[in-house]
CSV table of C-alpha atoms in Angstrom, one decimal:
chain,number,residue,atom,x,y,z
N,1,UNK,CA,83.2,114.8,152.0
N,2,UNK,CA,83.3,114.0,148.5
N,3,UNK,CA,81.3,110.9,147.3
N,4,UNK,CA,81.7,108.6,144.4
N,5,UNK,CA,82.3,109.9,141.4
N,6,UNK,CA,81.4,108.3,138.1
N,7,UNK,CA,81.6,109.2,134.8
N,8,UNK,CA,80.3,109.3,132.1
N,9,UNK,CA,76.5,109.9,133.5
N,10,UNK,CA,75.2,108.6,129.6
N,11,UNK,CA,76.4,106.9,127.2
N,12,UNK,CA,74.7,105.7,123.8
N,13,UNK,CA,76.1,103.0,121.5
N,14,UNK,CA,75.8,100.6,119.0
N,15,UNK,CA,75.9,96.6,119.3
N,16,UNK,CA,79.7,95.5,119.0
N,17,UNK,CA,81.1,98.9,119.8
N,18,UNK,CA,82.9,99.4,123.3
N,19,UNK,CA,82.6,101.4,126.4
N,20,UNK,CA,84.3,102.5,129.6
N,21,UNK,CA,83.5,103.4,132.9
N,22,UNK,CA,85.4,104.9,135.6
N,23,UNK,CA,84.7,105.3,138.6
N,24,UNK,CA,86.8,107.3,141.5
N,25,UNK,CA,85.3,106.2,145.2
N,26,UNK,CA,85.1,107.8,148.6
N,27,UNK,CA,88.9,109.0,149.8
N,28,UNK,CA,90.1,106.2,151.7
N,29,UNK,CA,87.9,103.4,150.7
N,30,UNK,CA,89.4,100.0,150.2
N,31,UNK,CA,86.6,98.4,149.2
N,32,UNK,CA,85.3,99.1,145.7
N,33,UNK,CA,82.7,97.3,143.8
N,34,UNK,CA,80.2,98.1,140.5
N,35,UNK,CA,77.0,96.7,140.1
N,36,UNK,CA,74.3,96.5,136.7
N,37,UNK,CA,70.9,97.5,137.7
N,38,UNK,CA,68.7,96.6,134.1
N,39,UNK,CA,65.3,98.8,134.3
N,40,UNK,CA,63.4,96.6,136.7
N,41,UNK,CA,65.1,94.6,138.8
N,42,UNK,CA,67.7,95.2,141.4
N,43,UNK,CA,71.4,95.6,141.3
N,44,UNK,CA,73.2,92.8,140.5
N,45,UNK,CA,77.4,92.5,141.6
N,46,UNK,CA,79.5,92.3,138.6
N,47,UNK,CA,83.2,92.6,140.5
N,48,UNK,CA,84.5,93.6,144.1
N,49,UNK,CA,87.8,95.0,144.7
N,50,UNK,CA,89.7,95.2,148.3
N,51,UNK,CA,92.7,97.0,147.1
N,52,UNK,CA,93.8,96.9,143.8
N,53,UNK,CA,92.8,93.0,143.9
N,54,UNK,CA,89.6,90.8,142.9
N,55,UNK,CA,87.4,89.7,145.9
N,56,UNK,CA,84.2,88.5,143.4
N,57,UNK,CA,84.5,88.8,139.9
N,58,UNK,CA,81.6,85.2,139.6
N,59,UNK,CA,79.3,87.4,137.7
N,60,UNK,CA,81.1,89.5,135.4
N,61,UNK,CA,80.8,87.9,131.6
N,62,UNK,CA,84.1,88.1,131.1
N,63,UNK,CA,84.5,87.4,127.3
N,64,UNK,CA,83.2,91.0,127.0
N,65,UNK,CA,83.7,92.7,130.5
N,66,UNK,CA,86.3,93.7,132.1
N,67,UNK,CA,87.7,95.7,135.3
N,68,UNK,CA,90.7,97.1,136.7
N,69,UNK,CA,92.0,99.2,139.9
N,70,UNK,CA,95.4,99.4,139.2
N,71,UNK,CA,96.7,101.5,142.1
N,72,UNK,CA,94.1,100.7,144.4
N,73,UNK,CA,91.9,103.8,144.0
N,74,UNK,CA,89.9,104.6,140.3
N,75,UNK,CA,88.5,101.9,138.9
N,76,UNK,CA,87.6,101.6,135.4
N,77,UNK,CA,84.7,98.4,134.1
N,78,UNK,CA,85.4,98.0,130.1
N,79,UNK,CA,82.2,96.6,127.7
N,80,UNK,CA,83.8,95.0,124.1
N,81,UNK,CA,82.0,94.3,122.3
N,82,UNK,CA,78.4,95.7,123.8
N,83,UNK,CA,75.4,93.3,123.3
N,84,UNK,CA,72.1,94.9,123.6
N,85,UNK,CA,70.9,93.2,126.9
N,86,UNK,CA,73.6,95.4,128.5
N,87,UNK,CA,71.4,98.3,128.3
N,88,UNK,CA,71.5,98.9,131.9
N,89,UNK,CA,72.8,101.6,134.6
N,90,UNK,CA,76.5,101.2,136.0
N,91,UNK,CA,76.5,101.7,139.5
N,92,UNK,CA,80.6,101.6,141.6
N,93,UNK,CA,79.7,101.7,145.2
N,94,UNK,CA,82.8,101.8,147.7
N,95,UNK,CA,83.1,101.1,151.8
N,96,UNK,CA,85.8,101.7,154.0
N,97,UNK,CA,86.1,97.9,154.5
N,98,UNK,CA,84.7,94.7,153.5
N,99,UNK,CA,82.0,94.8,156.0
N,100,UNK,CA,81.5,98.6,155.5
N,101,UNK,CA,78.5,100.4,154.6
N,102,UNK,CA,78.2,100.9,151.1
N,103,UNK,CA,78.1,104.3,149.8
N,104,UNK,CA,76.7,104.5,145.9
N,105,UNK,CA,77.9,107.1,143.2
N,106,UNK,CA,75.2,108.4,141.0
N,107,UNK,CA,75.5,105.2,138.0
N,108,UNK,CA,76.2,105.1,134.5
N,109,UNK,CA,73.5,104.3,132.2
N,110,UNK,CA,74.0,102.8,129.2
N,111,UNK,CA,72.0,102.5,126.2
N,112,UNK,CA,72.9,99.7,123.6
N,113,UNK,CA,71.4,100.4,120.2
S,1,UNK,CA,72.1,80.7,145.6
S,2,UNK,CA,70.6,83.6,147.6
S,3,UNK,CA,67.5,85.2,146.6
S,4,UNK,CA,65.8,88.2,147.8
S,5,UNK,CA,62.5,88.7,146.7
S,6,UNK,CA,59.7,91.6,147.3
S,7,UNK,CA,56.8,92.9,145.9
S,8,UNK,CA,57.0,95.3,143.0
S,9,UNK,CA,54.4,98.3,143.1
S,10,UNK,CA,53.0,99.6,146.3
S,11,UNK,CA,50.4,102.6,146.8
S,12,UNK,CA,49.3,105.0,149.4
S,13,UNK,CA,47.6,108.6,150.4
S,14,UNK,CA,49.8,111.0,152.0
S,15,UNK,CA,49.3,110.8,155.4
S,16,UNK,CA,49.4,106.9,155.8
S,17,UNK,CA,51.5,104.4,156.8
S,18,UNK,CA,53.2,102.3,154.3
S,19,UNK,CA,54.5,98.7,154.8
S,20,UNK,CA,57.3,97.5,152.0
S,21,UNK,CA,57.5,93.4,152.5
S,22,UNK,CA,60.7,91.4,151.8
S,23,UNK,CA,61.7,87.8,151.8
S,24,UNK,CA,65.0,86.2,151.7
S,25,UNK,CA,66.6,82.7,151.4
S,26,UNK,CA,70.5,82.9,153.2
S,27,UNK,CA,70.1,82.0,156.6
S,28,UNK,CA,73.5,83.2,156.8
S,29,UNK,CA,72.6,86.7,156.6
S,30,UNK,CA,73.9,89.1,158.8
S,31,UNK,CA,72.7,92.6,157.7
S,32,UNK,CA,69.8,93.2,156.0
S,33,UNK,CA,69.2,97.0,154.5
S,34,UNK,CA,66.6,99.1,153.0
S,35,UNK,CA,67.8,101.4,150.4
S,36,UNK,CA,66.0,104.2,148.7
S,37,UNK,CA,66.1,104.9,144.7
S,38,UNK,CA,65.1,108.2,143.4
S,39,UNK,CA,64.9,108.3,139.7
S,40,UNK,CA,68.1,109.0,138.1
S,41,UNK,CA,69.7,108.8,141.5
S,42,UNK,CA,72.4,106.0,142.7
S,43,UNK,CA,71.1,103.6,146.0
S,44,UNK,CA,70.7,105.9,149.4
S,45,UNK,CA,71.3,103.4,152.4
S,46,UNK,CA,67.9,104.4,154.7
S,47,UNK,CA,68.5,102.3,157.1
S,48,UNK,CA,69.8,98.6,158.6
S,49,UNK,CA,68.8,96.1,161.1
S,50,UNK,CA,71.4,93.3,162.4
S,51,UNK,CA,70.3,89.7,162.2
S,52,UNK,CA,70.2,89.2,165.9
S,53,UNK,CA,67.9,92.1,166.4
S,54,UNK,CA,63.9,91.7,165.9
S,55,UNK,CA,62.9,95.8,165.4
S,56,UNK,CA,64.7,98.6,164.6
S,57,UNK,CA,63.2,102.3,164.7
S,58,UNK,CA,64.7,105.1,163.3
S,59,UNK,CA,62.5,108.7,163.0
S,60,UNK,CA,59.2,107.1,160.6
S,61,UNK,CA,60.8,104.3,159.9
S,62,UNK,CA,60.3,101.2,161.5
S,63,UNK,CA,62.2,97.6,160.3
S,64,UNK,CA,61.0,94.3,161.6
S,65,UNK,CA,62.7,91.0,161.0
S,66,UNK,CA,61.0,87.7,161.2
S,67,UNK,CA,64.0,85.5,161.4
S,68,UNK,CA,62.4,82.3,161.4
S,69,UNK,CA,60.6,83.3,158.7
S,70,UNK,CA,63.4,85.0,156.3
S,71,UNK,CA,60.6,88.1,156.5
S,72,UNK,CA,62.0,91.8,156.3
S,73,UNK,CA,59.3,94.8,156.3
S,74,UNK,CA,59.8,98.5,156.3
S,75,UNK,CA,57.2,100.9,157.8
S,76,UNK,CA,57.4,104.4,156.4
S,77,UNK,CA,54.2,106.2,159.4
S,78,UNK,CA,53.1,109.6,157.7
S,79,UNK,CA,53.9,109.0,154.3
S,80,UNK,CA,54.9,112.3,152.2
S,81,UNK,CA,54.8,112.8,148.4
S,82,UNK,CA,58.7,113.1,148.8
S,83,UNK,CA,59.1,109.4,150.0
S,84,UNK,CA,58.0,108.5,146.2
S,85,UNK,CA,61.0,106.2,145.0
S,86,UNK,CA,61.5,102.3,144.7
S,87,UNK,CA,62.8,100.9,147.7
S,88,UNK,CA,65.2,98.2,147.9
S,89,UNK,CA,65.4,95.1,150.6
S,90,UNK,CA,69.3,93.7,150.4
S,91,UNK,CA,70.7,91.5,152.4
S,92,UNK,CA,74.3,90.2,153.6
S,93,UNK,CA,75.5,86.8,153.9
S,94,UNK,CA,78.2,85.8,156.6
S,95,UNK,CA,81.6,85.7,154.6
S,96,UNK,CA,80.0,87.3,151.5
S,97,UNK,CA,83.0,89.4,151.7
S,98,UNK,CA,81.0,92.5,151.9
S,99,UNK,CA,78.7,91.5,148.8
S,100,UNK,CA,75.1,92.7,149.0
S,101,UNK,CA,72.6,90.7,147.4
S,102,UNK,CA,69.1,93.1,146.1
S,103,UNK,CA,66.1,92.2,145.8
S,104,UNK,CA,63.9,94.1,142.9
S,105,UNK,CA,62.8,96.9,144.1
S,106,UNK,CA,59.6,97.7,145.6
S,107,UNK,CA,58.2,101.0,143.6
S,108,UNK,CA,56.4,103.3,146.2
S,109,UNK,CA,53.7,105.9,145.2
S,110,UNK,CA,52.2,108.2,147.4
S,111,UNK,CA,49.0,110.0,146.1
S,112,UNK,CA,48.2,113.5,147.5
């Protein structure tokens, strides 16, 4: 069984320029969610999707993030303009429900210069 | 708002046990899971213990929750070079909609 897929694995930028990340879960998975892990501390929920709609979107900074799941499956989390304390890794994690075990992809990390 | 918290370095000689500590605040918890970090890896779930259970034991690892006391450990017996990583305590409120809150990692180093 495939797991999650996420792309790109790196990505280097300047402050001010933007950044996407997409994410394609676990075949089947309703549940999709991503999560910022900055060097150091734990992963911390940005947005959760059950379908293609929001569950928990209370910590996303949304003047400068956003995410979609338009047909309920890929997922993509958008960074414009970058600041540099987003320097972190993009993790998308999907279950098969809301109460589902979570199943990680390998995370995005991002480096704002 | 919830807060899981655990301490950050941890060190042992191959061979020995190791004990990872966690404390949490949501006495609403229902799960509470260990996860496993290698670097440049994504989360591996290692294992999970339901909040009405005291132990859980699974191969060399063992999982005791202190309820009363919002107290979550993980024993690792014989520890190997290979269980090097940062472990991660997270827990599970009821009607978090599936959100798990982590703590910060606990960063495990296990010295031949």
């Amino acid at each position: 069984e495939a797991g999650v897929a996420q792309s790109p694995r790196y990505k280097i930028i300047e402050k001010r320029q933007s950044v996407a990340f997409w994410c394609n879960p676990i075949s089947g998975h309703a549940t999709l969610y991503w999560y910022q892990q900055i060097l150091g501390q734990g992963p911390k929920l940005l947005i959760q999707f059950q379908n293609n709609g929001v569950v928990d979107d209370s910590q996303l900074p949304k003047d400068r993030f956003s995410a979609e799941r338009l047909k309920g499956v890929d997922s993509t989390l958008k960074i414009q303009p970058a600041k540099l304390e987003d320097s972190a890794v993009y993790l998308c994690a999907s279950s098969f429900g809301r109460d589902g075990e979570l199943f990680f992809g390998e995370g995005s990390r991002l480096t704002v210069l | 708002g919830e807060d899981v918290e655990q301490s950050l370095f941890l060190s042992v000689r191959e061979g020995d046990s190791s004990v990872i500590n966690c404390t949490y605040t949501d006495s609403s918890s229902t799960y509470l899971y260990w996860y496993k970090q290698e670097p440049g890896a994504g989360l591996q779930l290692l294992t999970y213990i339901f909040s009405n259970m005291d132990m859980k034991q699974d191969q060399r690892l063992t999982v005791l929750l202190n309820k009363k006391d919002k107290h979550l450990s993980l024993r690792i017996a014989d520890t190997q070079t290979g269980d090097s990583a940062i472990y991660f305590c997270a827990e599970r409120g009821y009607n978090q909609g599936g959100k798990l809150i982590f703590g910060q990692g606990t960063e495990l180093s296990v010295k031949p």
